[in-house]
Coordinates of C-alpha atoms in Angstrom, one line a residue:
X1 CA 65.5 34.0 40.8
X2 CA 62.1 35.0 39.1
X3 CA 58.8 34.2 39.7
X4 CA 57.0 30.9 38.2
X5 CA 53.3 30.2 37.8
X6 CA 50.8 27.9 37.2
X7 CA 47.6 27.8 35.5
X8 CA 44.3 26.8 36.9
X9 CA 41.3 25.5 34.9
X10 CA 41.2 22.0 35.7
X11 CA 44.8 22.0 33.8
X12 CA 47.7 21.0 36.0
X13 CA 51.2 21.6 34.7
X14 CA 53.6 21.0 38.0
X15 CA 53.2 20.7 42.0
X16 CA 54.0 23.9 43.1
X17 CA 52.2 25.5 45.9
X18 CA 50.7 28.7 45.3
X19 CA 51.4 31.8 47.3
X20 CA 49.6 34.5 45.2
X21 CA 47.0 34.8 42.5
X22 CA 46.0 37.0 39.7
X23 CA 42.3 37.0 39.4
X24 CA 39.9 36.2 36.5
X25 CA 38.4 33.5 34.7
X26 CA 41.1 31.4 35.2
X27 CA 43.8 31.8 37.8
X28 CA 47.5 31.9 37.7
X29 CA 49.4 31.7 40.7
X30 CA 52.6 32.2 41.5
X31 CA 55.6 31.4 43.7
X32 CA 59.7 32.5 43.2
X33 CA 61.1 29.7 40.7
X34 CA 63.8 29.5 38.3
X35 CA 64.1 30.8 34.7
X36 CA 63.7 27.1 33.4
X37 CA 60.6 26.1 35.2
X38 CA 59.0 29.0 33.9
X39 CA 59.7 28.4 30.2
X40 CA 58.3 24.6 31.4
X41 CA 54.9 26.0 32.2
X42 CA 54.8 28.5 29.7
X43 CA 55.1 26.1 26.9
X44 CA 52.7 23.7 29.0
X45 CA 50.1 26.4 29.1
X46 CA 51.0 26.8 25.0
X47 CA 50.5 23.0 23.9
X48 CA 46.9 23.2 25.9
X49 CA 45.9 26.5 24.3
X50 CA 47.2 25.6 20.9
X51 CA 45.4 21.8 21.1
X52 CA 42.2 24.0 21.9
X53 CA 41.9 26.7 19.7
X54 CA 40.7 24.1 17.0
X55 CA 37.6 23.4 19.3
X56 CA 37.0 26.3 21.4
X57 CA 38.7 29.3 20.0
X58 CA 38.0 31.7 23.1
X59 CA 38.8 29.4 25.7
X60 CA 41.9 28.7 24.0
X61 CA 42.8 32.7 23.5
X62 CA 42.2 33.2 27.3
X63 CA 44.9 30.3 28.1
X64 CA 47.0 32.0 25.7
X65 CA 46.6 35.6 27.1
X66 CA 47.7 33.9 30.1
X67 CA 50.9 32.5 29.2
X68 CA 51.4 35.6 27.5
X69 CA 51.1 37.3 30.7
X70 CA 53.5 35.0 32.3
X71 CA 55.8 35.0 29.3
X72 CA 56.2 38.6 29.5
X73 CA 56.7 38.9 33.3
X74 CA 59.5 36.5 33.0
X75 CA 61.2 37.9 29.8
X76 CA 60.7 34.7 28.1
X77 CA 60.8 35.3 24.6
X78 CA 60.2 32.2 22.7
X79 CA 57.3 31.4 24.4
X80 CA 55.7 35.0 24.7
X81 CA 56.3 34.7 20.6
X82 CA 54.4 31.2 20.3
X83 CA 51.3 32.8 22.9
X84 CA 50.9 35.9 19.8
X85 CA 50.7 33.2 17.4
X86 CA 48.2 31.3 19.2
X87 CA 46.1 34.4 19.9
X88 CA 46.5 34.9 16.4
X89 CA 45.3 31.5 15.6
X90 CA 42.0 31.8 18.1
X91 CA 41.1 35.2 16.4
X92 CA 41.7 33.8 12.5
X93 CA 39.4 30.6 14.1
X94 CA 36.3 33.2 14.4
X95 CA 37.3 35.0 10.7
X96 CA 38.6 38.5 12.9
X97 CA 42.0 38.4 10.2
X98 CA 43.0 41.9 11.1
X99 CA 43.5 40.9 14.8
X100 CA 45.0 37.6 13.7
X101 CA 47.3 39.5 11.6
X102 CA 49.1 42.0 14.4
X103 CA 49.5 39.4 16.7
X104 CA 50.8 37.3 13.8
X105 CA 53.5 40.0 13.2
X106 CA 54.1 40.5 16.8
X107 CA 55.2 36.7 17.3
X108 CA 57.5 37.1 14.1
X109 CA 59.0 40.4 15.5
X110 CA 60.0 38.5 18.7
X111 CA 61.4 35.1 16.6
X112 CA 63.3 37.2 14.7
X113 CA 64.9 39.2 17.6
X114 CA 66.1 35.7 18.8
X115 CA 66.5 34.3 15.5
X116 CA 64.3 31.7 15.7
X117 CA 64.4 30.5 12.2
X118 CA 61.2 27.6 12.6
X119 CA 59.0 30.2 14.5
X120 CA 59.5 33.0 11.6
X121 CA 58.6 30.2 9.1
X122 CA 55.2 29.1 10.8
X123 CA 53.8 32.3 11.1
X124 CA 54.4 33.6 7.7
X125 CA 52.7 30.1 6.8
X126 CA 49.5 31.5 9.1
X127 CA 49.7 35.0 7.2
X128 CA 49.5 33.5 3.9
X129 CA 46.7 31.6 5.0
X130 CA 44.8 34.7 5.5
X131 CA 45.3 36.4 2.4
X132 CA 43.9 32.9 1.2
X133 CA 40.8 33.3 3.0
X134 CA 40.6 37.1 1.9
X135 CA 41.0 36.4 -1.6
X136 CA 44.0 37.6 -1.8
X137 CA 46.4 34.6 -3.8
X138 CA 49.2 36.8 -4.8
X139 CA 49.9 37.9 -1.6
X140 CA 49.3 34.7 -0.3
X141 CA 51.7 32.9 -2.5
X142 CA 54.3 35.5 -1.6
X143 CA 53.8 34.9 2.4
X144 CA 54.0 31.2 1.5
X145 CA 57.2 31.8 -0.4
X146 CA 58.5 33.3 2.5
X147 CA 57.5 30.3 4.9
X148 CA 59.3 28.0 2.5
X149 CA 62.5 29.8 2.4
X150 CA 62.5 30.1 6.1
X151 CA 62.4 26.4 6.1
X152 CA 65.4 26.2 3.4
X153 CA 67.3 27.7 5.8
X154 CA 67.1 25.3 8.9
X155 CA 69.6 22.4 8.9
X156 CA 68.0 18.9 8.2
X157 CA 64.3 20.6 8.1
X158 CA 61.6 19.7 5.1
X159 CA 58.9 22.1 5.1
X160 CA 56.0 20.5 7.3
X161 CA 52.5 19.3 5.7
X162 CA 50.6 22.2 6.7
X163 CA 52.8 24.4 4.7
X164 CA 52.5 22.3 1.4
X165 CA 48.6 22.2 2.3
X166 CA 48.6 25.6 2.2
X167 CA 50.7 26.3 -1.0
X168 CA 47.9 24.0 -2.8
X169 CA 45.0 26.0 -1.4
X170 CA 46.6 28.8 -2.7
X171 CA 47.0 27.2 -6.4
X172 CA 43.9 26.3 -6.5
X173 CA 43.0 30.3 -6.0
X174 CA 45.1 30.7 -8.9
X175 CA 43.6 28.3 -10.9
X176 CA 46.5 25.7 -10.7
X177 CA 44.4 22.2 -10.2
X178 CA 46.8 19.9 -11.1
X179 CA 49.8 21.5 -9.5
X180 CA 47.6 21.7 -6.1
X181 CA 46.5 18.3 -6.0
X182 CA 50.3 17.4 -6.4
X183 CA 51.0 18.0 -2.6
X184 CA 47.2 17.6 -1.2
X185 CA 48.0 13.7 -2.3
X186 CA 51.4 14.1 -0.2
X187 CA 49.4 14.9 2.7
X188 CA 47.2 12.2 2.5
X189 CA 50.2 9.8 2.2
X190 CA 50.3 10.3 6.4
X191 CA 50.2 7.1 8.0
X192 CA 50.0 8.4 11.6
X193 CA 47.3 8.6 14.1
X194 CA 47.9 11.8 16.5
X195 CA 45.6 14.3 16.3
X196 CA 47.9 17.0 14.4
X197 CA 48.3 14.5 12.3
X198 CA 45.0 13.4 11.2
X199 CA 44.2 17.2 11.4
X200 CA 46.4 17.3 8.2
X201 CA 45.3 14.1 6.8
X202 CA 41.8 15.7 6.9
X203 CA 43.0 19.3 5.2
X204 CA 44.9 17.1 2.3
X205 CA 41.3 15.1 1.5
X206 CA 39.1 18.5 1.9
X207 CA 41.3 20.6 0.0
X208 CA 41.2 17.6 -2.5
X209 CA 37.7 17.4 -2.7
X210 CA 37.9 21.4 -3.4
X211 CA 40.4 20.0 -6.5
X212 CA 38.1 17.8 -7.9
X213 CA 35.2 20.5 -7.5
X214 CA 36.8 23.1 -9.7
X215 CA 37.9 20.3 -12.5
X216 CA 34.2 18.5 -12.1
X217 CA 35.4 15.4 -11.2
X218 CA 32.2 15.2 -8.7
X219 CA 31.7 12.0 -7.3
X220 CA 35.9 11.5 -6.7
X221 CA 35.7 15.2 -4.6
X222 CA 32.4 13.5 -2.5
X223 CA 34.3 11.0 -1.5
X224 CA 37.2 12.9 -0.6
X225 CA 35.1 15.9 1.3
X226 CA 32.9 12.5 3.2
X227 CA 36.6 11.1 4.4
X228 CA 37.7 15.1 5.4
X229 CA 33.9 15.0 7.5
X230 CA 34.7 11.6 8.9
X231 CA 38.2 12.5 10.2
X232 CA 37.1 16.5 11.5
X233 CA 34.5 14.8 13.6
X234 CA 36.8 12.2 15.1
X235 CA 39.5 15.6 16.0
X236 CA 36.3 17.5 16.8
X237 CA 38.0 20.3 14.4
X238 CA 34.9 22.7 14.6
X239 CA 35.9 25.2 12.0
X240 CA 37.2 22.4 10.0
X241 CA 34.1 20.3 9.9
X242 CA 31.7 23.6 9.2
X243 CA 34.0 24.2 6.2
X244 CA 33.9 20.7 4.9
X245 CA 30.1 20.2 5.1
X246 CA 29.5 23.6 3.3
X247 CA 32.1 21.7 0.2
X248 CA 29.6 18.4 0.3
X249 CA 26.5 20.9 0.0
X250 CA 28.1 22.2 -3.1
X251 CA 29.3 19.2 -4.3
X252 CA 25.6 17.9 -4.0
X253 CA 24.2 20.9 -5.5
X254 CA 25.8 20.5 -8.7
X255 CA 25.0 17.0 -8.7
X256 CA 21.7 17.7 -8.3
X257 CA 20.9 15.8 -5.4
X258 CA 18.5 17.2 -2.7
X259 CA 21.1 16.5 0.2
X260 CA 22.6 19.5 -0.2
X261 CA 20.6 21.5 1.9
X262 CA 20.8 19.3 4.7
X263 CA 24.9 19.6 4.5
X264 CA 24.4 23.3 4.4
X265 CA 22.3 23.3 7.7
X266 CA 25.2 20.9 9.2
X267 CA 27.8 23.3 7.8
X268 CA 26.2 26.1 9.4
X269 CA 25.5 24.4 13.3
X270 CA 29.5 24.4 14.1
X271 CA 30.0 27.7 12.7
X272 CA 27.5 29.5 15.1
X273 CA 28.8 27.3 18.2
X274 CA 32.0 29.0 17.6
X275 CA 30.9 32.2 16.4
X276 CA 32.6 32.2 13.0
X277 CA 31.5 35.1 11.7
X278 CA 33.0 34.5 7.9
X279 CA 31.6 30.7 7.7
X280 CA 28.1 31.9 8.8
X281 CA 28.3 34.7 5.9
X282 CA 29.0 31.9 3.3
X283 CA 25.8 29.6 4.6
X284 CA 23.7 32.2 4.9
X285 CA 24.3 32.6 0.9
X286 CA 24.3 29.2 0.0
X287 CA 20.9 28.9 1.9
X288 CA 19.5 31.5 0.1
X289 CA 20.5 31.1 -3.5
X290 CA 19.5 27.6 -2.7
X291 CA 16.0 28.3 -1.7
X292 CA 15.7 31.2 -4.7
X293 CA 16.5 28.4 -7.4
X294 CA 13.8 27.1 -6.0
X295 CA 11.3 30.0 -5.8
X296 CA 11.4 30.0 -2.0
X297 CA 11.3 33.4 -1.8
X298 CA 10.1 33.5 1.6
X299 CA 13.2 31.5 3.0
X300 CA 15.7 32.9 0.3
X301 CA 14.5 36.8 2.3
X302 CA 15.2 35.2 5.6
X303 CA 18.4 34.0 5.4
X304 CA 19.4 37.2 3.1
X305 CA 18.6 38.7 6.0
X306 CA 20.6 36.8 8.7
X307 CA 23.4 37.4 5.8
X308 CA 22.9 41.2 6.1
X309 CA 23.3 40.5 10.1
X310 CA 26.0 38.7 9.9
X311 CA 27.9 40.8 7.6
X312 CA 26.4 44.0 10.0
X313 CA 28.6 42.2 12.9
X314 CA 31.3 41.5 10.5
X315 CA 31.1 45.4 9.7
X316 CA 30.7 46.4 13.9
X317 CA 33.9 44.3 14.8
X318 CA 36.0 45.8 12.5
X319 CA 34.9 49.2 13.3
X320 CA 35.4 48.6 17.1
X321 CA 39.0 47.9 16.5
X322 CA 39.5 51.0 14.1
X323 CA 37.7 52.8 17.0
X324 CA 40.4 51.1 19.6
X325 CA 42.9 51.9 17.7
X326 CA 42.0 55.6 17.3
X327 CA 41.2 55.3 21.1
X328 CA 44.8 54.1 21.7
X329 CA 46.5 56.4 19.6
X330 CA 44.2 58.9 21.1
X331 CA 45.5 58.2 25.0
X332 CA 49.3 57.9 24.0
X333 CA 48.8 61.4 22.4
X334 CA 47.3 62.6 25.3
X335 CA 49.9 61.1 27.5
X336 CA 52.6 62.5 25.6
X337 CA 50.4 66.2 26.3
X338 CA 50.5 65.4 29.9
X339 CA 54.1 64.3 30.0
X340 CA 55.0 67.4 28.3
X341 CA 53.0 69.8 30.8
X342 CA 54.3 67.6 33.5
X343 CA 58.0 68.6 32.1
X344 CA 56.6 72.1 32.2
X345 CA 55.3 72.1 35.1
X346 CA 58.6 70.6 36.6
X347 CA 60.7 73.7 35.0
X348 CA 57.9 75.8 36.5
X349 CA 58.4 74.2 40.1
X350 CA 62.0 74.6 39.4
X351 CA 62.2 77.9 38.5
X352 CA 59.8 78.7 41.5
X353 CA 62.0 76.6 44.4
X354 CA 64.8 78.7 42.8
X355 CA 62.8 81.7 43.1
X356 CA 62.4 81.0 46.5
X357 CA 65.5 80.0 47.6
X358 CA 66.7 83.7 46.2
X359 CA 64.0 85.1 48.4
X360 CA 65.2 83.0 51.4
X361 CA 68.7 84.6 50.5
X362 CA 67.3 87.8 50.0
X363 CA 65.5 88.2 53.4
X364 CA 68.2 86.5 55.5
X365 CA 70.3 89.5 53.5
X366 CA 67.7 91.7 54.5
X367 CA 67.6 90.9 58.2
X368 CA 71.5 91.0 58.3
X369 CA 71.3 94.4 57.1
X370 CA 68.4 94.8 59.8
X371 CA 70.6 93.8 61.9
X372 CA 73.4 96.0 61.5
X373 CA 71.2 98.8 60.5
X374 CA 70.2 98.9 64.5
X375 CA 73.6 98.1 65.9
X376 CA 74.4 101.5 63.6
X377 CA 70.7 102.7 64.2
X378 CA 72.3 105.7 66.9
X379 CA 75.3 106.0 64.7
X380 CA 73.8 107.6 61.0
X381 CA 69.7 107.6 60.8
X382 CA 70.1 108.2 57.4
X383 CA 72.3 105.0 56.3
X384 CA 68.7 103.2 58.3
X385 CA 66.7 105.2 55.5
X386 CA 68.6 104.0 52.6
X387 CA 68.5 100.2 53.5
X388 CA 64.4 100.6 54.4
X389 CA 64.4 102.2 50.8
X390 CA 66.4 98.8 48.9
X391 CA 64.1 96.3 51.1
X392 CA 60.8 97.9 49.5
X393 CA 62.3 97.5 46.1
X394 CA 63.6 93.4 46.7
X395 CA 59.5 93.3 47.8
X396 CA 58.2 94.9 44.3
X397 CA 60.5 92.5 42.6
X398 CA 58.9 89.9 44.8
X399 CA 55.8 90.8 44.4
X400 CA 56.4 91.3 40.0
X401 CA 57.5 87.5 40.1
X402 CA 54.4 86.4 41.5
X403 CA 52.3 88.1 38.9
X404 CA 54.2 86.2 36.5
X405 CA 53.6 83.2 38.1
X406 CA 50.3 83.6 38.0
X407 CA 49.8 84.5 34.8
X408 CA 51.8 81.4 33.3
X409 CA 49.1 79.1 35.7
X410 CA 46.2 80.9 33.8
X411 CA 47.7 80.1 30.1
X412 CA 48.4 76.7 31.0
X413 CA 44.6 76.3 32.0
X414 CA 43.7 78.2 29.0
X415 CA 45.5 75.3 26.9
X416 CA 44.4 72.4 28.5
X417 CA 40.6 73.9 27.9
X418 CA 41.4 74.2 24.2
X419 CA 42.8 70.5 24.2
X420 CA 39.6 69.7 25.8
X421 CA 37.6 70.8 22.9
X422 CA 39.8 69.7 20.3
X423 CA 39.5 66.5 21.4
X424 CA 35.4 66.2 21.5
X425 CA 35.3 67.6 17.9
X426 CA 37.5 64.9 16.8
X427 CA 35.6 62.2 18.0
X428 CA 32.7 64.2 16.7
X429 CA 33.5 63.6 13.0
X430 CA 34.8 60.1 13.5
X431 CA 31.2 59.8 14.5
X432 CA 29.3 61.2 11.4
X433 CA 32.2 59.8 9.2
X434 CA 31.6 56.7 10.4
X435 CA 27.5 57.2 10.0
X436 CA 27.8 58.3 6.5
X437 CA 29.7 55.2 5.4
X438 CA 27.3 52.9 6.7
X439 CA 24.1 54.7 5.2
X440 CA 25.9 54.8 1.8
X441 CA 27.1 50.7 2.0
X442 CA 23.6 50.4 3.1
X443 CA 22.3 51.6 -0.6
X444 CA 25.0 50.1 -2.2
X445 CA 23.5 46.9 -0.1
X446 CA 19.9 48.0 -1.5
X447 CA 21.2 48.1 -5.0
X448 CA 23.1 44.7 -5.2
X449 CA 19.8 43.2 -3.7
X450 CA 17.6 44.6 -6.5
X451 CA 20.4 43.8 -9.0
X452 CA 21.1 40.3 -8.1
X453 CA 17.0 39.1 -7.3
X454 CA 15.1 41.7 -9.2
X455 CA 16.7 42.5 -12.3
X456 CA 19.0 39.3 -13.3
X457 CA 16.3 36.6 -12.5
X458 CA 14.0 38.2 -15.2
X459 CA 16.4 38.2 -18.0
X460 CA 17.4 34.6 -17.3
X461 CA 13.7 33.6 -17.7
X462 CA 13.6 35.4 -20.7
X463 CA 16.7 34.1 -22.4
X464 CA 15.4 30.6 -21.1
X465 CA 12.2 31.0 -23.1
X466 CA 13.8 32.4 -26.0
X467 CA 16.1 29.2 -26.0
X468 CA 12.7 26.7 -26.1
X469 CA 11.5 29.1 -28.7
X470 CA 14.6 28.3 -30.9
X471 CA 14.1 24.8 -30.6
X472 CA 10.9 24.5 -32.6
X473 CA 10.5 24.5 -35.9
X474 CA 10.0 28.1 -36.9
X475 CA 10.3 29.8 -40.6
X476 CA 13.1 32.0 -41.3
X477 CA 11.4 35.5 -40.9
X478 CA 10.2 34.1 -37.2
X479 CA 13.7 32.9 -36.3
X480 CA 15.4 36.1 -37.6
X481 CA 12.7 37.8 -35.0
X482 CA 13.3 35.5 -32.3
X483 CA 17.4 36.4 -33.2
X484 CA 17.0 39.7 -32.7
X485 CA 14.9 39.4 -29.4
X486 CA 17.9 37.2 -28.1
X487 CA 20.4 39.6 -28.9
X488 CA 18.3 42.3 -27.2
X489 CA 17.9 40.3 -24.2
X490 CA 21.6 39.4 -24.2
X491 CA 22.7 42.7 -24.6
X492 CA 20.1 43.9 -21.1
X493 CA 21.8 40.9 -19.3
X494 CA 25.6 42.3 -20.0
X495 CA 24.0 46.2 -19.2
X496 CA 22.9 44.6 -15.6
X497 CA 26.3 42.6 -15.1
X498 CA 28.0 45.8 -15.8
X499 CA 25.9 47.4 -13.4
X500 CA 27.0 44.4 -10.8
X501 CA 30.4 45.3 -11.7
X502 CA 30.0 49.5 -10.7
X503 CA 28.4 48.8 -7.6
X504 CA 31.3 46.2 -6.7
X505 CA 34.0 48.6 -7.6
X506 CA 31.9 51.6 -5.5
X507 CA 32.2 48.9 -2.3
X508 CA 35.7 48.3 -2.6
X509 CA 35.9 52.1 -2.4
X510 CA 33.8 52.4 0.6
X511 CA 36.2 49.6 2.3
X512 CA 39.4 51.9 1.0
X513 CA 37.6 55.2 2.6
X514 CA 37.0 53.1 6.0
X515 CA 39.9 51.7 6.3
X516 CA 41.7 55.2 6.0
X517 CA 39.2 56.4 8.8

């Protein structure tokens, strides 16, 4: 017999009557139930949190973290496994990919102890997805790979859409068009109407729209990205629809129509409802390239500078988990400190209880001897002299051992004092560490600013003009001139993209060095 429970939140997944309660935002209460109703409410509580992470990414991780809690009170494996991915799922939602990624492994580190073949495959589908959305195709396509011979391996099983959705996205990262519109036009061959399913049918038309983008086939990806807008809003897939408007505002951009901004501002309304960090980042820069083609300097400055915020928060979140992770590594070293002085101190008590138990020994010996040094007190005074001399003696030892004792409580105060300060200067330089990286990312940020709006825009004016210049009719000594100024200007505009190039390769270091603090 084990314990089932139920969650509360205007869910209800069976009848039973509570007798206990954990508290929190939601409630899960509990009463003694068999192993099989528990994996019943634990995959309930799943399918609600999974159907909601689209929507409402926190509210779906909180009814995940509960089954999770349930899952592991009740040794249920598969389902504990499916709550990591989900978690996973909610954090990826919001762009936090390093979260996503550990609870991602922990769910395949559980499928594969119970060799659960279809849960291995899904979430090395959700890793590859990551590296997808970090720019990262070759790892991507090896993750995929992965997925798909996962599938291979299950009797009567086809890979499922999302997979084959996936494997496109990443050929179109490596430049594979063709090959990727090849299984987006399989997805959009669905002919159901359940949400998951129209959740694919709307990945196959935005991802073919993204196709069409790349080969300028224009008008064929608006279509495509209006039918991915149409179907998001009817799954209210809030990531999903943020993503796709931010397509059509490209799309429209390069067809020169002024409805671009407005998709943009759409795009960017769904991706601060559910705080996604990454999809706010990539608005913030289409706004403000937008308005700077322009000459709207004014609003090209603000939203550089709700792009500098949002990659500052970007920047604070992953810091805070390198600091929790530090912080945990931190507390298990210091509980393996304590366990081990603990360990000491239980020899110490040891050796002390055995200490006394000789004394106890000792002085009952000494009070025998007592004893029959009165009974022989009138026989021989100076036998009574001898045994007074051996009981002084047993006390020096005593009194020797105690010293020791004391002096072995002293050094073990001594080390937990040096521990002490060890400890604060550690999180001392993690500190300033931690300080100087972000001054020197914030001149990095200074020099990419001036780079990109201060230095390029000038040279493309100038190698516009001396374009016009070589359209009109000019004698050969003033087009040789005009040559030569071209080729001057061109060779400034490769010296700045060169300087682009440095200052990208310095940031990547900066991320290398604080990812090894």
């Amino acid at each position: 017999m084990a314990y089932a429970c139920i969650f509360e939140n205007n869910f209800n997944f069976n009848s039973l009557q509570p007798i206990s309660f954990l508290p929190g935002r939601f409630s899960i209460k509990c009463k003694k139930e068999n192993n099989e109703d528990i994996a019943d409410q634990v995959d309930s509580i799943n399918n609600v949190a999974f159907s909601t992470v689209i929507s409402n990414p926190e509210l779906g991780r909180e009814m995940a973290l509960s089954a999770n809690a349930i899952a592991k009170a009740s040794n249920y494996k598969k389902g504990l496994a499916r709550s990591y991915s989900i978690i996973g799922s909610s954090y990826w939602s919001v762009g936090i990919y390093d979260v996503a990624l550990k609870n991602y492994y922990n769910a395949i580190d559980i499928y594969e102890s119970i060799n659960d073949l279809r849960g291995i495959a899904t979430n090395y589908n959700n890793i590859g997805e990551i590296f997808r959305k970090q720019d990262n195709p070759d790892n991507a396509a090896k993750f995929l790979d992965k997925a798909y011979n996962s599938y291979s391996k299950i009797d009567n099983a086809n890979p499922p859409l999302i997979l084959l959705n996936n494997l496109g996205e990443t050929l179109i990262e490596l430049g594979k068009y063709d090959s990727a519109k090849h299984y987006f036009k399989k997805l959009i061959s669905i002919d159901k109407t359940d949400n998951e399913s129209l959740r694919k049918l709307a990945y196959g038309y935005h991802n073919l729209a993204r196709a069409n983008f790349h080969q300028e086939d224009l008008e064929e990806g608006l279509k495509n990205v209006n039918k991915a807008i149409e179907l998001r809003s009817k799954i209210d897939d809030t990531r999903g629809l943020s993503s796709s408007y931010l397509l059509q505002g490209d799309i429209y951009l390069s067809l020169f129509k002024p409805q671009a901004i407005d998709s943009y501002y759409e795009s960017l309304e769904p991706a601060i409802k559910i705080n996604a960090l990454d999809l706010q980042r990539d608005v913030y820069n289409k706004l403000s390239q937008f308005y700077e083609s322009y000459d709207q300097f004014d609003s090209a400055l603000l939203y550089q500078k709700k792009l500098a915020e949002v990659n500052n928060k970007l920047f604070n979140l992953q810091k805070a988990n390198q600091i929790n992770e530090l912080t945990t590594k931190y507390e298990s070293e210091k509980r393996e400190q304590e366990n081990e002085m603990l360990k000491k101190q239980n020899q110490l008590a040891q050796e002390t209880n055995k200490t006394q138990t000789t004394l106890i020994w000792i002085i009952g010996g000494i009070g025998l001897i007592l004893l029959l040094a009165l009974i022989k007190l009138f026989l021989n005074h100076n036998k009574i002299k001898k045994y007074n001399k051996q009981l002084n003696q047993k006390n020096q030892e005593i009194q020797i051992q105690n010293e020791e004792i004391e002096v072995q409580a002293e050094e073990l105060r001594s080390l937990n004092e040096m521990q002490t300060m060890v400890n604060s200067d550690l999180e001392q330089k993690i500190n300033e560490r931690i300080q100087e990286i972000r001054e020197k990312n914030h001149t990095l940020a200074k020099y990419a600013f001036y780079n990109a709006h201060k230095l390029r825009a000038p040279v493309a004016s100038i190698l516009g003009l001396i374009d016009l210049i070589l359209r009109t009719n000019l004698s050969e000594k003033e087009s040789e001139l005009v040559f030569n100024l071209k080729k001057s200007a061109n060779n400034l505009d490769d010296a700045i993209h060169e300087i682009k190039d440095i200052l990208q390769d310095e940031e990547r270091k900066k991320e290398i060095q604080e990812n090894e603090i």
